[in-house]
Every structure is written in C-alpha cells, then in structure tokens.
Short mmCIF file of N, CA, C and O in Angstrom, two decimals:
data_model
loop_
_atom_site.label_atom_id
_atom_site.label_comp_id
_atom_site.label_asym_id
_atom_site.label_seq_id
_atom_site.Cartn_x
_atom_site.Cartn_y
_atom_site.Cartn_z
N UNK A 215 4.74 13.13 5.61
CA UNK A 215 4.09 12.83 6.86
C UNK A 215 4.53 11.44 7.31
O UNK A 215 4.49 10.50 6.53
N UNK A 216 4.92 11.32 8.53
CA UNK A 216 5.33 10.03 9.08
C UNK A 216 4.12 9.34 9.71
O UNK A 216 3.04 9.95 9.88
N UNK A 217 4.31 8.09 10.10
CA UNK A 217 3.22 7.36 10.75
C UNK A 217 2.82 8.06 12.05
O UNK A 217 1.63 8.18 12.36
N UNK A 218 3.80 8.55 12.79
CA UNK A 218 3.52 9.24 14.05
C UNK A 218 2.69 10.50 13.79
O UNK A 218 1.75 10.79 14.52
N UNK A 219 3.04 11.25 12.74
CA UNK A 219 2.28 12.45 12.37
C UNK A 219 0.85 12.08 11.98
O UNK A 219 -0.10 12.78 12.32
N UNK A 220 0.72 11.00 11.22
CA UNK A 220 -0.60 10.54 10.79
C UNK A 220 -1.46 10.15 12.00
O UNK A 220 -2.65 10.49 12.06
N UNK A 221 -0.87 9.48 12.96
CA UNK A 221 -1.60 9.07 14.17
C UNK A 221 -2.11 10.31 14.90
O UNK A 221 -3.27 10.39 15.31
N UNK A 222 -1.26 11.32 15.06
CA UNK A 222 -1.66 12.56 15.74
C UNK A 222 -2.79 13.26 14.97
O UNK A 222 -3.75 13.74 15.56
N UNK A 223 -2.67 13.29 13.65
CA UNK A 223 -3.70 13.92 12.82
C UNK A 223 -5.03 13.18 12.96
O UNK A 223 -6.09 13.80 13.12
N UNK A 224 -4.99 11.85 12.89
CA UNK A 224 -6.22 11.05 13.03
C UNK A 224 -6.84 11.24 14.40
O UNK A 224 -8.07 11.34 14.53
N UNK A 225 -6.00 11.27 15.44
CA UNK A 225 -6.51 11.44 16.81
C UNK A 225 -7.22 12.79 16.96
O UNK A 225 -8.31 12.86 17.55
N UNK A 226 -6.62 13.83 16.40
CA UNK A 226 -7.25 15.16 16.47
C UNK A 226 -8.54 15.22 15.66
O UNK A 226 -9.54 15.77 16.11
N UNK A 227 -8.52 14.64 14.46
CA UNK A 227 -9.69 14.68 13.58
C UNK A 227 -10.86 13.89 14.15
O UNK A 227 -12.02 14.28 13.99
N UNK A 228 -10.57 12.79 14.82
CA UNK A 228 -11.64 11.93 15.35
C UNK A 228 -11.92 12.18 16.83
O UNK A 228 -12.78 11.52 17.41
N UNK A 229 -11.18 13.11 17.43
CA UNK A 229 -11.34 13.43 18.85
C UNK A 229 -11.20 12.19 19.73
O UNK A 229 -12.03 11.92 20.60
N UNK A 230 -10.13 11.42 19.46
CA UNK A 230 -9.82 10.25 20.27
C UNK A 230 -8.37 10.36 20.73
O UNK A 230 -7.62 11.23 20.27
N UNK A 231 -7.95 9.47 21.59
CA UNK A 231 -6.58 9.50 22.08
C UNK A 231 -5.61 9.02 20.99
O UNK A 231 -6.02 8.33 20.05
N UNK A 232 -4.34 9.39 21.14
CA UNK A 232 -3.32 8.93 20.20
C UNK A 232 -3.24 7.40 20.19
O UNK A 232 -3.06 6.79 19.15
N UNK A 233 -3.41 6.80 21.35
CA UNK A 233 -3.35 5.33 21.46
C UNK A 233 -4.48 4.68 20.67
O UNK A 233 -4.25 3.70 19.95
N UNK A 234 -5.68 5.22 20.77
CA UNK A 234 -6.81 4.67 20.02
C UNK A 234 -6.61 4.84 18.52
O UNK A 234 -6.88 3.92 17.73
N UNK A 235 -6.12 6.00 18.12
CA UNK A 235 -5.87 6.25 16.71
C UNK A 235 -4.80 5.31 16.17
O UNK A 235 -4.92 4.79 15.06
N UNK A 236 -3.76 5.06 16.96
CA UNK A 236 -2.70 4.14 16.54
C UNK A 236 -3.23 2.71 16.40
O UNK A 236 -2.90 2.01 15.44
N UNK A 237 -4.08 2.28 17.32
CA UNK A 237 -4.67 0.95 17.22
C UNK A 237 -5.51 0.80 15.96
O UNK A 237 -5.47 -0.23 15.28
N UNK A 238 -6.29 1.83 15.63
CA UNK A 238 -7.13 1.77 14.43
C UNK A 238 -6.26 1.76 13.16
O UNK A 238 -6.55 1.01 12.23
N UNK A 239 -5.22 2.57 13.13
CA UNK A 239 -4.33 2.59 11.97
C UNK A 239 -3.64 1.24 11.81
O UNK A 239 -3.55 0.70 10.70
N UNK A 240 -3.16 0.67 12.92
CA UNK A 240 -2.51 -0.64 12.86
C UNK A 240 -3.49 -1.72 12.40
O UNK A 240 -3.12 -2.64 11.66
N UNK A 241 -4.75 -1.62 12.81
CA UNK A 241 -5.77 -2.58 12.38
C UNK A 241 -6.02 -2.45 10.88
O UNK A 241 -6.18 -3.46 10.18
N UNK A 242 -6.04 -1.22 10.37
CA UNK A 242 -6.22 -1.01 8.93
C UNK A 242 -5.06 -1.61 8.15
O UNK A 242 -5.27 -2.31 7.16
N UNK A 243 -3.85 -1.36 8.59
CA UNK A 243 -2.66 -1.91 7.92
C UNK A 243 -2.70 -3.44 7.95
O UNK A 243 -2.43 -4.10 6.94
N UNK A 244 -3.05 -4.02 9.08
CA UNK A 244 -3.13 -5.48 9.20
C UNK A 244 -4.20 -6.04 8.26
O UNK A 244 -4.00 -7.11 7.66
N UNK A 245 -5.31 -5.34 8.10
CA UNK A 245 -6.37 -5.78 7.20
C UNK A 245 -5.90 -5.76 5.75
O UNK A 245 -6.15 -6.70 4.99
N UNK A 246 -5.20 -4.70 5.36
CA UNK A 246 -4.66 -4.61 3.99
C UNK A 246 -3.68 -5.75 3.76
O UNK A 246 -3.71 -6.42 2.72
N UNK A 247 -2.80 -6.01 4.73
CA UNK A 247 -1.83 -7.11 4.60
C UNK A 247 -2.53 -8.46 4.47
O UNK A 247 -2.13 -9.30 3.66
N UNK A 248 -3.57 -8.68 5.28
CA UNK A 248 -4.29 -9.96 5.25
C UNK A 248 -4.95 -10.17 3.89
O UNK A 248 -4.92 -11.28 3.34
N UNK A 249 -5.53 -9.11 3.33
CA UNK A 249 -6.16 -9.24 2.02
C UNK A 249 -5.11 -9.48 0.93
O UNK A 249 -5.36 -10.21 -0.02
N UNK A 250 -3.95 -8.86 1.08
CA UNK A 250 -2.88 -9.07 0.10
C UNK A 250 -2.39 -10.52 0.14
O UNK A 250 -2.17 -11.14 -0.90
N UNK A 251 -2.23 -11.06 1.35
CA UNK A 251 -1.80 -12.46 1.48
C UNK A 251 -2.79 -13.41 0.85
O UNK A 251 -2.42 -14.39 0.22
N UNK A 252 -4.07 -13.14 1.02
CA UNK A 252 -5.10 -14.03 0.49
C UNK A 252 -5.40 -13.78 -0.98
O UNK A 252 -6.09 -14.57 -1.61
N UNK A 253 -4.90 -12.68 -1.52
CA UNK A 253 -5.15 -12.35 -2.92
C UNK A 253 -6.47 -11.65 -3.14
O UNK A 253 -6.86 -11.38 -4.28
N UNK A 254 -7.17 -11.32 -2.06
CA UNK A 254 -8.46 -10.63 -2.17
C UNK A 254 -8.24 -9.15 -2.44
O UNK A 254 -7.22 -8.58 -2.07
N UNK A 255 -9.22 -8.53 -3.03
CA UNK A 255 -9.20 -7.10 -3.30
C UNK A 255 -9.84 -6.36 -2.13
O UNK A 255 -10.81 -6.84 -1.56
N UNK A 256 -9.28 -5.22 -1.77
CA UNK A 256 -9.84 -4.39 -0.69
C UNK A 256 -10.08 -3.01 -1.27
O UNK A 256 -9.15 -2.36 -1.74
N UNK A 257 -11.34 -2.58 -1.25
CA UNK A 257 -11.70 -1.29 -1.83
C UNK A 257 -12.20 -0.38 -0.72
O UNK A 257 -13.09 -0.74 0.05
N UNK A 258 -11.61 0.83 -0.65
CA UNK A 258 -12.01 1.84 0.32
C UNK A 258 -12.51 3.05 -0.46
O UNK A 258 -11.75 3.66 -1.22
N UNK A 259 -13.79 3.36 -0.28
CA UNK A 259 -14.39 4.48 -1.02
C UNK A 259 -13.61 5.76 -0.77
O UNK A 259 -13.13 6.01 0.34
N UNK A 260 -13.46 6.57 -1.79
CA UNK A 260 -12.75 7.85 -1.76
C UNK A 260 -11.25 7.72 -1.53
O UNK A 260 -10.57 8.73 -1.44
N UNK A 261 -10.73 6.52 -1.42
CA UNK A 261 -9.28 6.32 -1.28
C UNK A 261 -8.75 5.53 -2.46
O UNK A 261 -7.92 6.01 -3.22
N UNK A 262 -9.22 4.29 -2.60
CA UNK A 262 -8.77 3.49 -3.73
C UNK A 262 -8.95 2.01 -3.49
O UNK A 262 -9.62 1.58 -2.56
N UNK A 263 -8.29 1.23 -4.36
CA UNK A 263 -8.44 -0.21 -4.35
C UNK A 263 -7.05 -0.85 -4.21
O UNK A 263 -6.13 -0.54 -4.96
N UNK A 264 -6.91 -1.72 -3.20
CA UNK A 264 -5.70 -2.49 -3.00
C UNK A 264 -5.94 -3.88 -3.58
O UNK A 264 -6.96 -4.50 -3.30
N UNK A 265 -5.02 -4.36 -4.39
CA UNK A 265 -5.17 -5.70 -4.98
C UNK A 265 -3.79 -6.32 -5.15
O UNK A 265 -2.77 -5.71 -4.84
N UNK A 266 -3.79 -7.55 -5.66
CA UNK A 266 -2.54 -8.27 -5.91
C UNK A 266 -2.50 -8.65 -7.37
O UNK A 266 -3.47 -9.17 -7.91
N UNK A 267 -1.38 -8.37 -8.02
CA UNK A 267 -1.19 -8.73 -9.42
C UNK A 267 -0.07 -9.74 -9.54
O UNK A 267 0.61 -10.06 -8.57
N UNK A 268 0.13 -10.25 -10.73
CA UNK A 268 1.19 -11.22 -10.98
C UNK A 268 2.15 -10.64 -12.00
O UNK A 268 1.74 -10.14 -13.05
N UNK A 269 3.42 -10.67 -11.67
CA UNK A 269 4.46 -10.23 -12.60
C UNK A 269 5.06 -11.49 -13.21
O UNK A 269 5.48 -12.40 -12.50
N UNK A 270 5.10 -11.57 -14.52
CA UNK A 270 5.59 -12.76 -15.23
C UNK A 270 7.09 -12.93 -15.03
O UNK A 270 7.82 -11.97 -14.76
N UNK A 271 7.55 -14.16 -15.18
CA UNK A 271 8.98 -14.44 -15.13
C UNK A 271 9.64 -13.74 -16.31
O UNK A 271 9.04 -13.58 -17.38
N UNK A 272 10.89 -13.30 -16.10
CA UNK A 272 11.58 -12.57 -17.16
C UNK A 272 13.09 -12.72 -17.00
O UNK A 272 13.57 -12.96 -15.90
N UNK A 273 13.81 -12.55 -18.08
CA UNK A 273 15.27 -12.60 -17.96
C UNK A 273 15.78 -11.28 -17.38
O UNK A 273 15.21 -10.22 -17.58
N UNK A 274 16.85 -11.37 -16.62
CA UNK A 274 17.47 -10.20 -16.03
C UNK A 274 18.98 -10.31 -16.15
O UNK A 274 19.50 -11.31 -16.67
N UNK A 275 19.67 -9.32 -15.67
CA UNK A 275 21.12 -9.33 -15.76
C UNK A 275 21.70 -8.92 -14.42
O UNK A 275 21.29 -7.94 -13.83
N UNK A 276 22.67 -9.70 -13.95
CA UNK A 276 23.40 -9.36 -12.73
C UNK A 276 24.30 -8.17 -13.08
O UNK A 276 25.19 -8.28 -13.91
N UNK A 277 24.09 -7.00 -12.44
CA UNK A 277 24.86 -5.82 -12.82
C UNK A 277 26.35 -5.92 -12.49
O UNK A 277 27.17 -5.28 -13.13
N UNK A 278 26.69 -6.77 -11.54
CA UNK A 278 28.09 -6.90 -11.14
C UNK A 278 28.88 -7.77 -12.12
O UNK A 278 30.00 -7.43 -12.50
N UNK A 279 28.26 -8.90 -12.51
CA UNK A 279 28.99 -9.85 -13.37
C UNK A 279 28.53 -9.81 -14.83
O UNK A 279 29.23 -10.33 -15.70
N UNK A 280 27.36 -9.24 -15.10
CA UNK A 280 26.83 -9.22 -16.45
C UNK A 280 26.16 -10.52 -16.84
O UNK A 280 25.66 -10.67 -17.95
N UNK A 281 26.12 -11.48 -15.92
CA UNK A 281 25.52 -12.79 -16.18
C UNK A 281 24.00 -12.66 -16.32
O UNK A 281 23.35 -11.94 -15.57
N UNK A 282 23.43 -13.36 -17.29
CA UNK A 282 21.99 -13.38 -17.47
C UNK A 282 21.39 -14.36 -16.47
O UNK A 282 21.87 -15.48 -16.31
N UNK A 283 20.33 -13.90 -15.80
CA UNK A 283 19.65 -14.75 -14.81
C UNK A 283 18.15 -14.72 -15.11
O UNK A 283 17.66 -13.83 -15.80
N UNK A 284 17.44 -15.69 -14.60
CA UNK A 284 15.99 -15.77 -14.76
C UNK A 284 15.35 -15.23 -13.49
O UNK A 284 15.57 -15.74 -12.39
N UNK A 285 14.57 -14.17 -13.62
CA UNK A 285 13.83 -13.61 -12.48
C UNK A 285 12.49 -14.32 -12.45
O UNK A 285 11.75 -14.31 -13.44
N UNK A 286 12.16 -14.99 -11.34
CA UNK A 286 10.93 -15.80 -11.29
C UNK A 286 9.66 -14.94 -11.27
O UNK A 286 9.70 -13.75 -10.92
N UNK A 287 8.55 -15.55 -11.63
CA UNK A 287 7.25 -14.89 -11.54
C UNK A 287 6.96 -14.63 -10.07
O UNK A 287 7.41 -15.38 -9.20
N UNK A 288 6.25 -13.54 -9.79
CA UNK A 288 5.93 -13.23 -8.40
C UNK A 288 4.64 -12.43 -8.31
O UNK A 288 4.21 -11.81 -9.28
N UNK A 289 4.05 -12.49 -7.11
CA UNK A 289 2.86 -11.69 -6.83
C UNK A 289 3.33 -10.34 -6.31
O UNK A 289 4.26 -10.26 -5.52
N UNK A 290 2.67 -9.28 -6.76
CA UNK A 290 3.05 -7.92 -6.35
C UNK A 290 1.82 -7.14 -5.93
O UNK A 290 0.73 -7.35 -6.47
N UNK A 291 1.96 -6.25 -4.94
CA UNK A 291 0.82 -5.43 -4.54
C UNK A 291 0.54 -4.35 -5.57
O UNK A 291 1.46 -3.85 -6.23
N UNK A 292 -0.74 -4.01 -5.70
CA UNK A 292 -1.16 -2.96 -6.63
C UNK A 292 -2.11 -2.03 -5.88
O UNK A 292 -2.85 -2.47 -5.00
N UNK A 293 -2.08 -0.76 -6.25
CA UNK A 293 -3.01 0.21 -5.69
C UNK A 293 -3.54 1.06 -6.82
O UNK A 293 -2.77 1.59 -7.62
N UNK A 294 -4.85 1.19 -6.89
CA UNK A 294 -5.50 2.06 -7.87
C UNK A 294 -6.22 3.15 -7.10
O UNK A 294 -7.11 2.87 -6.29
N UNK A 295 -5.84 4.39 -7.33
CA UNK A 295 -6.44 5.51 -6.63
C UNK A 295 -7.87 5.75 -7.10
O UNK A 295 -8.18 5.63 -8.28
N UNK A 296 -8.73 6.13 -6.15
CA UNK A 296 -10.12 6.48 -6.47
C UNK A 296 -10.14 7.83 -7.17
O UNK A 296 -9.22 8.65 -7.03
N UNK A 297 -11.19 8.10 -7.91
CA UNK A 297 -11.31 9.36 -8.64
C UNK A 297 -11.22 10.55 -7.71
O UNK A 297 -10.57 11.55 -8.02
N UNK A 298 -11.85 10.47 -6.55
CA UNK A 298 -11.82 11.59 -5.62
C UNK A 298 -10.41 11.87 -5.12
O UNK A 298 -10.03 13.02 -4.90
N UNK A 299 -9.58 10.83 -4.96
CA UNK A 299 -8.19 11.01 -4.55
C UNK A 299 -7.38 11.65 -5.67
O UNK A 299 -6.57 12.54 -5.46
N UNK A 300 -7.63 11.20 -6.90
CA UNK A 300 -6.96 11.80 -8.06
C UNK A 300 -7.33 13.27 -8.20
O UNK A 300 -6.47 14.11 -8.47
N UNK A 301 -8.61 13.58 -8.00
CA UNK A 301 -9.06 14.97 -8.08
C UNK A 301 -8.42 15.83 -6.99
O UNK A 301 -8.03 16.97 -7.24
N UNK A 302 -8.33 15.29 -5.79
CA UNK A 302 -7.72 16.02 -4.68
C UNK A 302 -6.24 16.31 -4.96
O UNK A 302 -5.73 17.39 -4.66
N UNK A 303 -5.55 15.35 -5.57
CA UNK A 303 -4.13 15.52 -5.88
C UNK A 303 -3.94 16.56 -6.98
O UNK A 303 -2.93 17.26 -7.01
N UNK A 304 -4.91 16.69 -7.86
CA UNK A 304 -4.80 17.62 -8.99
C UNK A 304 -5.06 19.07 -8.56
O UNK A 304 -4.64 19.99 -9.26
N UNK A 305 -5.73 19.26 -7.44
CA UNK A 305 -6.03 20.63 -6.97
C UNK A 305 -4.82 21.24 -6.31
O UNK A 305 -4.00 20.57 -5.72
N UNK A 306 -4.73 22.56 -6.37
CA UNK A 306 -3.64 23.28 -5.69
C UNK A 306 -4.23 24.15 -4.64
O UNK A 306 -5.04 24.88 -4.66
#
C-alpha cells in the first residue's frame, strides 16, 4: 500500500475528503518525527510504540578497500508492535 492508497483508505473509512485525510496523516508523521528528534517515546494503542535507541560505536570494514574503519555511535528509531497488531498479523 502506498501513501496515496492509505490516504484514500483513511478518507473512505472516516468519511472525510482526501485532502483532510492527507493533512491528518501528515500531522501524524510530523508528530512521530518530532518525538524521535526529542528522544521521547510515542505510544499509540493497538498499533505500537515508537522510540529512539542508541547503537554503540563499532568497528566496520570498507567493502571496496578492506580497510577497517570505526563506525560512530548513533541514535536509531525503534518500533515495538502492540499485541493487537501482532495478533492481527498472525491471522489469515
């Protein structure tokens, strides 16, 4: 499903215009991004939890030259699915 398909689905499900559905989806995405930047956790019932984790620095290898390089520590996004989402995915 593409973003455009999702917008049409949301508009039909909520009985609103495609434009309104797109604005709401964009607002949700912006909220998730803002929480990720600040390091705050965002939890949506029946969907899951968005958070930020830290990946430790580690040695790596340049595949072209074989040279060993140091990959710096970095913050990475994390998502933990809610039980209801896991259950929905398990059903056929």
